[in-house]
Short mmCIF file of N, CA and C in Angstrom, two decimals:
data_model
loop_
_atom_site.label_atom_id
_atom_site.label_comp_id
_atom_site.label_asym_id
_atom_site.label_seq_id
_atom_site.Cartn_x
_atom_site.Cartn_y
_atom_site.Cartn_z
N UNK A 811 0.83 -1.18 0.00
CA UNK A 811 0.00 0.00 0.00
C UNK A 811 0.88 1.25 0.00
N UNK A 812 2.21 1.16 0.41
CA UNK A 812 2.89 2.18 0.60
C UNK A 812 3.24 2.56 -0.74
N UNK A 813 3.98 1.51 -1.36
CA UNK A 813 3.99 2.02 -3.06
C UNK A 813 2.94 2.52 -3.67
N UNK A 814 1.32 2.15 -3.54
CA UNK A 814 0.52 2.78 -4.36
C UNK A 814 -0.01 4.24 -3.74
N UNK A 815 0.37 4.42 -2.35
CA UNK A 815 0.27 6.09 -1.43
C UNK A 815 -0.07 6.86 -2.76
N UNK A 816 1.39 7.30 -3.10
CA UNK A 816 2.13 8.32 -4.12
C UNK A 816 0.96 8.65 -5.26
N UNK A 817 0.79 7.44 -5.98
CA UNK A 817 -0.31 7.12 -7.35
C UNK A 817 -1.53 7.65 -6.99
N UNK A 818 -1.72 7.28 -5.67
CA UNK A 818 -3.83 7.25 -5.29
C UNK A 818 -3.82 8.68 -4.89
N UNK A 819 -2.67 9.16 -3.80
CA UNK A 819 -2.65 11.07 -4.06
C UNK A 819 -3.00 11.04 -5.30
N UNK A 820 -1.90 11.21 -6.24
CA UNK A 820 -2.20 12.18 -7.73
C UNK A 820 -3.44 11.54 -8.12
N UNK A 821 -4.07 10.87 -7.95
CA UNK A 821 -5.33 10.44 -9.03
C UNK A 821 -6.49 11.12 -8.02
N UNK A 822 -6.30 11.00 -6.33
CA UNK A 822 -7.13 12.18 -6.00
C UNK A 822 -7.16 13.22 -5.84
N UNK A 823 -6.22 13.72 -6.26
CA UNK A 823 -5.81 15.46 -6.51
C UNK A 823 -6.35 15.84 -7.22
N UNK A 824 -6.17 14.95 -8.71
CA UNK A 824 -7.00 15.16 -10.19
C UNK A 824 -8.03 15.21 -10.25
N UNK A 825 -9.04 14.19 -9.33
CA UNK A 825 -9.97 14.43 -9.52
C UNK A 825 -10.76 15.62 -8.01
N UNK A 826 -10.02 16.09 -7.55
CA UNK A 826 -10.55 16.56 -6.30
C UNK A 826 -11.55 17.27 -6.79
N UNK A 827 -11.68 18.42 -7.27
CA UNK A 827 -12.64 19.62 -7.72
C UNK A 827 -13.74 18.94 -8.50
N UNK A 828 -13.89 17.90 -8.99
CA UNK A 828 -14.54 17.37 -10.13
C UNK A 828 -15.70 16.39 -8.56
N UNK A 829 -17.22 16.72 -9.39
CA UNK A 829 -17.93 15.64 -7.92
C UNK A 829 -19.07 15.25 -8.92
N UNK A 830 -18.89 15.25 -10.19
CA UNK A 830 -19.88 14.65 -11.27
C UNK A 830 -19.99 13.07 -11.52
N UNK A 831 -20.79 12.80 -11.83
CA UNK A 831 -20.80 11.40 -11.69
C UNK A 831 -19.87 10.68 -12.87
N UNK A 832 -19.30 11.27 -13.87
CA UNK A 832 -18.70 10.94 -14.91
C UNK A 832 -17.14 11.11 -14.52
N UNK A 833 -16.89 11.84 -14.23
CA UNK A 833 -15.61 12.52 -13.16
C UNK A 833 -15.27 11.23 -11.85
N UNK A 834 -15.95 10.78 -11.31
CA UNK A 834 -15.98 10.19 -9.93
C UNK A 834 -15.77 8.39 -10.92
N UNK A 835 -16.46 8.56 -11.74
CA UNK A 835 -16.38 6.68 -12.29
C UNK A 835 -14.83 6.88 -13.50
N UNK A 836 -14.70 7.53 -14.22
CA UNK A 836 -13.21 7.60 -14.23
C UNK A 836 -12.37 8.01 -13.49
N UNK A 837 -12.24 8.42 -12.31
CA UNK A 837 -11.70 8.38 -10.84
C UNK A 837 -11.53 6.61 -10.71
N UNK A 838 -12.74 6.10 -10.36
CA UNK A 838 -12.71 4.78 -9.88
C UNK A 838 -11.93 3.79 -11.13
N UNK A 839 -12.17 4.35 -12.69
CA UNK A 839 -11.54 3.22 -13.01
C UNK A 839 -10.01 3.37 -13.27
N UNK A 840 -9.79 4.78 -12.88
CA UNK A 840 -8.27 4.57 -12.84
C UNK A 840 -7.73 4.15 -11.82
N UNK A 841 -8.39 3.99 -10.22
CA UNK A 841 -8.03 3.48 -9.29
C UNK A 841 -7.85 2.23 -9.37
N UNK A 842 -8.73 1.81 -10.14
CA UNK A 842 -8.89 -0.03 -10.79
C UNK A 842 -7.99 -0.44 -11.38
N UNK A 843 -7.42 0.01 -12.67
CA UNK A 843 -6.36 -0.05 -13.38
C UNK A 843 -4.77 0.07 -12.34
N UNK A 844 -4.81 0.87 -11.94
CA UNK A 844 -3.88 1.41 -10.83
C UNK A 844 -3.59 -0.32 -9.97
N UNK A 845 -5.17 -0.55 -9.41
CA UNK A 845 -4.62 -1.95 -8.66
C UNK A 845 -4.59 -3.09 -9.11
N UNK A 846 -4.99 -3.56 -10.61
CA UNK A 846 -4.36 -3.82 -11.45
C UNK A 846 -3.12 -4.37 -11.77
N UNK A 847 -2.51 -2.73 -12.03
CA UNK A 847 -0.86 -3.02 -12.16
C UNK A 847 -0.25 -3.28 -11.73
N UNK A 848 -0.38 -3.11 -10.08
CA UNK A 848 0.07 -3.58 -9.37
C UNK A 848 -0.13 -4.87 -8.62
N UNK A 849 -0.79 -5.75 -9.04
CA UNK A 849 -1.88 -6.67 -8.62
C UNK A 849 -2.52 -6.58 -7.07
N UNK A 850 -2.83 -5.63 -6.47
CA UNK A 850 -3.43 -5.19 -5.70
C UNK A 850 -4.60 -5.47 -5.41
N UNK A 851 -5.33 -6.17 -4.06
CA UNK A 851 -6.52 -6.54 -3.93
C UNK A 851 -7.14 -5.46 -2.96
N UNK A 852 -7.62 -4.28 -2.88
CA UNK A 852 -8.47 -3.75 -1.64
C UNK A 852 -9.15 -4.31 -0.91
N UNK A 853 -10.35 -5.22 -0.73
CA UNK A 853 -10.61 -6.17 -0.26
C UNK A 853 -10.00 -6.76 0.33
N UNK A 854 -8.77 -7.16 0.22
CA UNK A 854 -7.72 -8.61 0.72
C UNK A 854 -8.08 -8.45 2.32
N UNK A 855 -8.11 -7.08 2.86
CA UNK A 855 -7.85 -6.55 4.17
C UNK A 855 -8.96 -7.14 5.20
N UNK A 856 -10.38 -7.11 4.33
CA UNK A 856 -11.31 -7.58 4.89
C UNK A 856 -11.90 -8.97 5.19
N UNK A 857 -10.63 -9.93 4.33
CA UNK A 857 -10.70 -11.20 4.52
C UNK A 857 -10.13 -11.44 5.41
N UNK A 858 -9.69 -10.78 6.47
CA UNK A 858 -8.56 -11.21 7.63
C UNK A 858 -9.73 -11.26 8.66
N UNK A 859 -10.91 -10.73 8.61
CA UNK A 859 -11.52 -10.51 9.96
C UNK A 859 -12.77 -11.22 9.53
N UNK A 860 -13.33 -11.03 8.42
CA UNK A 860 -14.72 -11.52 7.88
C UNK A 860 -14.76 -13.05 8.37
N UNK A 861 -14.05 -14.20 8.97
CA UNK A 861 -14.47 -15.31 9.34
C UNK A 861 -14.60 -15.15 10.78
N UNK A 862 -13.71 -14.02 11.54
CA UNK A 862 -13.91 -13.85 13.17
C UNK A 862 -15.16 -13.04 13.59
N UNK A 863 -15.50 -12.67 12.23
CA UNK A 863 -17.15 -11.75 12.75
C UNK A 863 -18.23 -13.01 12.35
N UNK A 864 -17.97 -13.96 11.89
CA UNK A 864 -18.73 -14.87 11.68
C UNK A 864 -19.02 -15.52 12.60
N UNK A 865 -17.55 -16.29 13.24
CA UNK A 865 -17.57 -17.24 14.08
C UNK A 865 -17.64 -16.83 15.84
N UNK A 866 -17.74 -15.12 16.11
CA UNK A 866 -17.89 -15.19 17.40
C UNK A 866 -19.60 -14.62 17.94
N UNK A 867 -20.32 -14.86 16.98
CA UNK A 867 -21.79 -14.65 18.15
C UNK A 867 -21.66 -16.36 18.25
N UNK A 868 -21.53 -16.99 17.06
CA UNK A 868 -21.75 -18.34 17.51
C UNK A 868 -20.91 -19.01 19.02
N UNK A 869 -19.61 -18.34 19.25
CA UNK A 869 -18.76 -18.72 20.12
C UNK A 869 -18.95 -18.20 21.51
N UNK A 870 -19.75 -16.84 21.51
CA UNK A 870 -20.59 -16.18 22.54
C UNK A 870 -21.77 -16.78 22.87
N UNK A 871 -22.39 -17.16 22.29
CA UNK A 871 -23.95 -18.37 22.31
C UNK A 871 -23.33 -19.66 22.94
N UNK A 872 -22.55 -20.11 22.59
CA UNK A 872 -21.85 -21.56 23.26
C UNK A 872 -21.29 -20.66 24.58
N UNK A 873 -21.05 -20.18 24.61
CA UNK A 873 -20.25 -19.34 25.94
C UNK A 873 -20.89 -19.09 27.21
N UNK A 874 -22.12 -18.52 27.25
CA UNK A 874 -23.40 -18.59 27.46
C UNK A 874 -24.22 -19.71 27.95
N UNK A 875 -24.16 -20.28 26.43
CA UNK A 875 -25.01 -22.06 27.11
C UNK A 875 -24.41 -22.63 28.04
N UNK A 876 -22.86 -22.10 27.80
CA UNK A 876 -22.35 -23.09 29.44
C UNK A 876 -22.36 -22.68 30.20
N UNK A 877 -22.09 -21.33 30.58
CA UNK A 877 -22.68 -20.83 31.95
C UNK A 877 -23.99 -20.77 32.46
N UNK A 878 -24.87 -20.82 31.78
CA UNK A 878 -26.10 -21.18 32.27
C UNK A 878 -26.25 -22.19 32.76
N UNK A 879 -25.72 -22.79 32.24
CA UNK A 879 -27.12 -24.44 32.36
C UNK A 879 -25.88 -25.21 33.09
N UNK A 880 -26.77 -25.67 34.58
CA UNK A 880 -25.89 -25.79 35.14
C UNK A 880 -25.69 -27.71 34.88
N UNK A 881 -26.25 -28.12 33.77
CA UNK A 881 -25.95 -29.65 33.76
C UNK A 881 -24.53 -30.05 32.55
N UNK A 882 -24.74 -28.46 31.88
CA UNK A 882 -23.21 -28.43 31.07
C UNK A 882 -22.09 -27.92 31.94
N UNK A 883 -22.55 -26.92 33.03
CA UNK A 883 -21.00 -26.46 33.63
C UNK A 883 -20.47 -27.48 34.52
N UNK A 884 -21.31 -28.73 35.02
CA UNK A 884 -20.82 -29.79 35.65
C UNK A 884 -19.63 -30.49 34.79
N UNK A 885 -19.52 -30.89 33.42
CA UNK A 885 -18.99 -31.34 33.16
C UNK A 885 -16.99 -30.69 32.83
N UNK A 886 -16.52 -31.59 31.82
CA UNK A 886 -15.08 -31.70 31.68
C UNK A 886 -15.00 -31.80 30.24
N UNK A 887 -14.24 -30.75 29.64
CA UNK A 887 -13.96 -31.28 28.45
C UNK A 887 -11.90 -31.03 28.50
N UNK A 888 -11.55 -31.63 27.63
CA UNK A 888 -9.88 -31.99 27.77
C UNK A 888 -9.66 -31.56 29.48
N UNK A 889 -8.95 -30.27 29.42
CA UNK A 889 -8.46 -30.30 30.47
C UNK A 889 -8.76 -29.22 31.44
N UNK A 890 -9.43 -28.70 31.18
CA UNK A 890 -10.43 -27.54 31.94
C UNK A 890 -11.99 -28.00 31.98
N UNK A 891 -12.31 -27.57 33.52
CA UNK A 891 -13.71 -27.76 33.80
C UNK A 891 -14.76 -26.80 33.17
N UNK A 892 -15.80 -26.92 32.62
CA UNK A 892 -16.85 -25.93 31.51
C UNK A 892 -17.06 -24.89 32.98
N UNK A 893 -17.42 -25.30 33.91
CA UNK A 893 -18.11 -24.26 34.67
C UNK A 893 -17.26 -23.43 35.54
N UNK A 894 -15.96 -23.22 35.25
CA UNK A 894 -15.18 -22.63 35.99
C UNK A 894 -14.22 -22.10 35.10
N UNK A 895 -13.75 -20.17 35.21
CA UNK A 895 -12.78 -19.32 34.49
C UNK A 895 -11.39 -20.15 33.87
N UNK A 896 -10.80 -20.81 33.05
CA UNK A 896 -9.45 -20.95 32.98
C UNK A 896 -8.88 -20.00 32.69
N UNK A 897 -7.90 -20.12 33.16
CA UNK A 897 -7.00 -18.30 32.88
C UNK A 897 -6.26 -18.63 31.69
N UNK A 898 -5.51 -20.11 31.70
CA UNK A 898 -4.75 -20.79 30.55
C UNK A 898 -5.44 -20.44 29.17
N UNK A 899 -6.73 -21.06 29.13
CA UNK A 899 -7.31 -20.61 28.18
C UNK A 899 -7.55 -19.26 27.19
N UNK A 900 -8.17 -18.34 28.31
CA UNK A 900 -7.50 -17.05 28.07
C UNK A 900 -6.64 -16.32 27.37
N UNK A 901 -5.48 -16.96 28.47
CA UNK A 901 -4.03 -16.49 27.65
C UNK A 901 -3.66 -17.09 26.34
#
């Protein structure tokens, strides 16, 4: 991203004054071309988190079910008890 800084200034400089809709989509497709050349994904960034926003209401809902119900916090799974803080875990 640091190499394309320099490029995405000048292409929004160029188009700064310009807020027409014809102006703004050749804006975008030179930004396109731009990542392109560089094989550049914008997106890429949002694939880093998009499976942890998935997977934690589900992991908060299980989180939950075990503190409630007190016939799951009785039990043991590997090596920590369900109904009691591990700090190990945690960390």
């Amino acid at each position: 991203m640091k190499e394309l800084k320099p490029e995405i200034d000048e292409i929004q400089s160029k188009y700064k004054d310009k807020k027409d809709k014809e102006s703004q989509m050749s804006m975008q497709q030179e930004m396109m071309q731009l990542y392109q050349k560089h094989n550049f994904n914008p997106l890429a960034s949002f694939t880093g988190c998009l499976p942890l926003l998935i997977k934690m209401p589900i992991l908060i809902a299980f989180y939950y079910a075990i503190r409630r119900t007190p016939e799951i916090a009785a039990h043991h799974f590997l090596w920590f008890d369900l109904g009691q803080t591990d700090m190990l875990l945690t960390i």
